[in-house]
Coordinates of C-alpha atoms and ligand atoms in Angstrom, one line a residue:
X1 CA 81.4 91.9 -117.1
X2 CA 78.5 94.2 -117.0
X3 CA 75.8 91.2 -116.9
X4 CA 77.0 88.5 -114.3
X5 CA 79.7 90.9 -111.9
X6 CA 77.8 93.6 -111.5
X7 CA 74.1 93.6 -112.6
X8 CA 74.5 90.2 -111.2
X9 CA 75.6 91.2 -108.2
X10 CA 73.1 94.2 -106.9
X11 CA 74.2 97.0 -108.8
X12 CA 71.3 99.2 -109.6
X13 CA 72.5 102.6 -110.9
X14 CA 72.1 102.7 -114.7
X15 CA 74.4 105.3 -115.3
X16 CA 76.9 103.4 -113.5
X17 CA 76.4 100.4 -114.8
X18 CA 76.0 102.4 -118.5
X19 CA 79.4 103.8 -118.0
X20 CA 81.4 100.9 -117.2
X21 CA 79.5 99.6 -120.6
X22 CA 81.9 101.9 -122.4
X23 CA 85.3 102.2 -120.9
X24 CA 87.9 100.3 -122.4
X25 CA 89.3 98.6 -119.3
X26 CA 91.9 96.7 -121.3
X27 CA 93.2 100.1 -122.3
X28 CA 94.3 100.5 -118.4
X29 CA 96.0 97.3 -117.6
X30 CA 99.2 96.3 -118.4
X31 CA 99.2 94.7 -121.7
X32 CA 100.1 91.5 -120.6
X33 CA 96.9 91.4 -118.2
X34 CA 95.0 93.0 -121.5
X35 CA 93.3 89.5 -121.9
X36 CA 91.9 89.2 -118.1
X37 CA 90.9 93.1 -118.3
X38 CA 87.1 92.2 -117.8
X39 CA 87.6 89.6 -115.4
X40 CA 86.4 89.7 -111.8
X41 CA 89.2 90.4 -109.8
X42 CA 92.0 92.9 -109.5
X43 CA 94.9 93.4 -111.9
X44 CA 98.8 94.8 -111.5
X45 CA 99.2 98.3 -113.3
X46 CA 103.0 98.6 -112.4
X47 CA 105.1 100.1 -109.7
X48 CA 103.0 97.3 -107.0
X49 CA 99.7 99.2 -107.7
X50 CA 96.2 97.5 -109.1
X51 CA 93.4 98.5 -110.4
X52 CA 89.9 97.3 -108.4
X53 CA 87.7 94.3 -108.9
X54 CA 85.2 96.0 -111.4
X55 CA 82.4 95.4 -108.9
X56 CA 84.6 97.4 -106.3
X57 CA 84.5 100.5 -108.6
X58 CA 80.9 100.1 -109.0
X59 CA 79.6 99.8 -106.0
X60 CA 82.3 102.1 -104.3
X61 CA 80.6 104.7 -107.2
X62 CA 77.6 103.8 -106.6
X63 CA 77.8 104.4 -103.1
X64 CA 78.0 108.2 -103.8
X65 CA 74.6 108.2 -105.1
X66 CA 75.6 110.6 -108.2
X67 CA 73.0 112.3 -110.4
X68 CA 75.4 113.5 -112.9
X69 CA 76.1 117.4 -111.6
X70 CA 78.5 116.9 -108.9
X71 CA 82.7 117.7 -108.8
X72 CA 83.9 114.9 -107.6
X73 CA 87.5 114.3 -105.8
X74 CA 89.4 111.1 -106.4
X75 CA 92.3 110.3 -104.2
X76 CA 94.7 107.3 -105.9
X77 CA 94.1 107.6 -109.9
X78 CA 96.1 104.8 -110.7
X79 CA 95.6 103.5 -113.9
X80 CA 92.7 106.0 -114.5
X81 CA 89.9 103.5 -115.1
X82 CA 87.8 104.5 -112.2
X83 CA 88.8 108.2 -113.6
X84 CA 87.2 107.1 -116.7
X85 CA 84.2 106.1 -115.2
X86 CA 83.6 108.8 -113.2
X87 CA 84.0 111.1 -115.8
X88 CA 80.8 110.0 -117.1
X89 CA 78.7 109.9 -113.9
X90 CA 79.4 113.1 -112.4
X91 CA 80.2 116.7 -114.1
X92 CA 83.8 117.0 -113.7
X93 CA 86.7 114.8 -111.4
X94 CA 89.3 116.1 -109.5
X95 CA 92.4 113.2 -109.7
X96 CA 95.3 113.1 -107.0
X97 CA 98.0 110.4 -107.9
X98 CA 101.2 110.2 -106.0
X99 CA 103.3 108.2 -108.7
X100 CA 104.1 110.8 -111.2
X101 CA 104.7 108.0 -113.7
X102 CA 100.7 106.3 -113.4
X103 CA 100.0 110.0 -113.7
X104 CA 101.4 110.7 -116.8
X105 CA 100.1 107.4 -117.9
X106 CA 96.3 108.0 -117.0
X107 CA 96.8 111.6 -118.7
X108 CA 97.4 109.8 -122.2
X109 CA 94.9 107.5 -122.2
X110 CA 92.3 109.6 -120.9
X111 CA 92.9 112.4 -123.8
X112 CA 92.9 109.7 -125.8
X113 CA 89.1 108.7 -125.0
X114 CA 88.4 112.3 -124.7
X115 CA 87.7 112.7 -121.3
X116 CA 88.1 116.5 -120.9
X117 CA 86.0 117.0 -117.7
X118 CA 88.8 115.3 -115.8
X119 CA 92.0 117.1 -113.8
X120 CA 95.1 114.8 -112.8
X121 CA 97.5 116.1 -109.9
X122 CA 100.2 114.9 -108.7
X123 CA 100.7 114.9 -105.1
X124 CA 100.0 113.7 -101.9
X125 CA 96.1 112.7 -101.8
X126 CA 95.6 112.6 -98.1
X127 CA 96.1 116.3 -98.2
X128 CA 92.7 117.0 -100.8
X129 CA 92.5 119.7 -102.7
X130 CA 92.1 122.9 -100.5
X131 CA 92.3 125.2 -103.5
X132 CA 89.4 123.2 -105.2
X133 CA 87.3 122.4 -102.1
X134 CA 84.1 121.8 -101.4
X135 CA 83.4 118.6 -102.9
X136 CA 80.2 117.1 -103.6
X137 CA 81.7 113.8 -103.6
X138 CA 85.4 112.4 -102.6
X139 CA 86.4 108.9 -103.5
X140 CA 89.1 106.9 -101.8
X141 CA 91.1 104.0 -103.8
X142 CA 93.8 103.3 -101.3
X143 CA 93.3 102.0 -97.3
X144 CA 94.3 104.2 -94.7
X145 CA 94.0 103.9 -90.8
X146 CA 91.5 105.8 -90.5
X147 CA 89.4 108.8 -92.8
X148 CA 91.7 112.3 -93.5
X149 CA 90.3 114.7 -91.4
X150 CA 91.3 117.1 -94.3
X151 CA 89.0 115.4 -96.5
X152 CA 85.9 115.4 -94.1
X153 CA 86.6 119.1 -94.1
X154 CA 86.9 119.1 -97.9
X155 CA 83.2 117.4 -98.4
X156 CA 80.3 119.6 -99.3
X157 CA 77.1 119.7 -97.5
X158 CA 74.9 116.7 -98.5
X159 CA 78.0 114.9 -99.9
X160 CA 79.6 111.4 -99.4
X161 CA 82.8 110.2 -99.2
X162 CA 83.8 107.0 -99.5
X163 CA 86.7 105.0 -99.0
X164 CA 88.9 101.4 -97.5
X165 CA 89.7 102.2 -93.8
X166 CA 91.3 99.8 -91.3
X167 CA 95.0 97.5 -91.0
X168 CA 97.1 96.4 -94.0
X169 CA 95.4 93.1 -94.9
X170 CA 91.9 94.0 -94.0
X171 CA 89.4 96.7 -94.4
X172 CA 85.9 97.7 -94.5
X173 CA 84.6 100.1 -97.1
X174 CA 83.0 103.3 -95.2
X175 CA 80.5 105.8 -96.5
X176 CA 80.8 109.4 -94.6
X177 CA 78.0 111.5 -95.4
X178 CA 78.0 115.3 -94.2
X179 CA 74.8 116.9 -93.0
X180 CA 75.4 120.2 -91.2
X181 CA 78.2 119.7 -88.7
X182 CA 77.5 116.1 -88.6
X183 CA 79.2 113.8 -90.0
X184 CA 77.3 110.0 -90.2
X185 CA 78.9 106.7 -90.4
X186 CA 78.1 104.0 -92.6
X187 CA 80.3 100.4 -92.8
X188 CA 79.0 98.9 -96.3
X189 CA 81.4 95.7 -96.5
X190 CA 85.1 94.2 -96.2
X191 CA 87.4 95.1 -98.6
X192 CA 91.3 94.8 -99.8
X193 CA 93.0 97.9 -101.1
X194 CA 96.8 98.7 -101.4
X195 CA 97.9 101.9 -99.2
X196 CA 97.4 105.3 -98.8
X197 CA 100.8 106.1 -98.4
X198 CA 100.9 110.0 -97.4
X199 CA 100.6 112.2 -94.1
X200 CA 97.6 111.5 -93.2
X201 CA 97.2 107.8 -94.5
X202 CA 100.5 104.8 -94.0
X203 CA 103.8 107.0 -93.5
Ligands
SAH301 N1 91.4 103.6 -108.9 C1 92.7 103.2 -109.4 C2 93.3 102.3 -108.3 C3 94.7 102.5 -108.2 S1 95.5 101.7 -106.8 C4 92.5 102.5 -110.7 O1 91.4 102.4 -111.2 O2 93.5 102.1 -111.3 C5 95.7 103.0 -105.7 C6 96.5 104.2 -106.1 O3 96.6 105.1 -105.0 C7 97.9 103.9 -106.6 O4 98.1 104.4 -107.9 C8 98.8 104.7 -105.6 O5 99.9 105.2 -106.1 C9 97.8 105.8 -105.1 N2 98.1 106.4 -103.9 C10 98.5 105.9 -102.7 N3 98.6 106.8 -101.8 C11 98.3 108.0 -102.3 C12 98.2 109.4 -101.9 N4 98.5 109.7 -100.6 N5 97.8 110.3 -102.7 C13 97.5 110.0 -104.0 N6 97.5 108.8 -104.5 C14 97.9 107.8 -103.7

């Protein structure tokens, strides 16, 4: 997986690509799926949710340009793969999940691989994490019209954010970065991700 899908494909950062060396990804699949875990594509994790193509989470981590000290906010836990990964590359992650069911899910498995730098929440992502805020990083698993204002405001000076924005069926992956009261723009490919389903995402 490691090799030919990402390596293969561009992605530089070692750490990244060290990380997603470790995590069990069959672990966060549904067991029937157990045997494509490390395949290159997307897989169900119930309730009409997937987890990424692993070349998505690396080069949507990536794309943050972590050094390994930053709090990071992730918005759509899911499974908890990415969580897993992220846990590694940056100092401690912030998880919002809507589906208290994936949440409890994710919980277990990450105790179980000791990941105790990570926080799950369950709630309404599109929101952030006021209490918790700033952020040095935010990441985005889920496609929304457009970025959450409250998660602009949520990003710390010098951070990135990225995340899917655009219509149901289509998306491009966008990289905000925050520089005094500026915000800058980046569009870094197409994309398909399921949706942000909250009050500032799909109603
Ligand atoms: N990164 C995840 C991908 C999960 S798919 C993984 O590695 O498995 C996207 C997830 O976003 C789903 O679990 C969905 O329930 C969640 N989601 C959708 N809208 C949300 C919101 N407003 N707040 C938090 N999570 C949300």
């Amino acid at each position: 997986m490691v090799g030919s899908q990402l390596v293969g494909r561009g992605i530089k950062n070692k750490a990244v690509l060290d990380a997603m060396r470790i995590v069990p990804r069959h672990l966060f699949v549904d067991e029937a799926f157990a045997g494509q875990a490390y395949g290159d594509s997307p897989l169900p994790i119930g309730e009409g949710q997937t987890i990424s193509q692993p070349y998505m989470v690396a080069a949507m981590i990536e794309a943050l340009g972590l050094t390994g000290s930053e709090r990071v906010l992730e918005i759509g836990g899911g499974s908890g793969y990415q969580t897993a990964v992220l846990a590694i590359v940056a100092w401690k992650v912030y998880s919002v999940e809507r589906i208290n069911r994936m949440a409890v899910k994710a919980r277990r498995i990450l105790d179980g691989l000791h990941a105790s730098n990570v926080v799950i929440r369950i709630g309404d992502g599109t929101l952030g994490l006021p209490a918790e805020a700033p952020f040095d990083a935010i990441i985005v698993s889920a496609a929304s019209p457009e970025v959450p204002e409250a998660l602009t405001r949520q990003l710390a000076e010098g951070g990135a954010l990225v995340m899917p924005v655009g219509g149901e069926n289509k998306q491009s992956l966008v990289r905000i970065t925050k520089s005094g009261a500026s915000l800058r723009r980046e569009t870094l490919a197409g994309c398909r991700f399921v949706k942000l389903v909250g009050k500032h995402g799909w109603q």
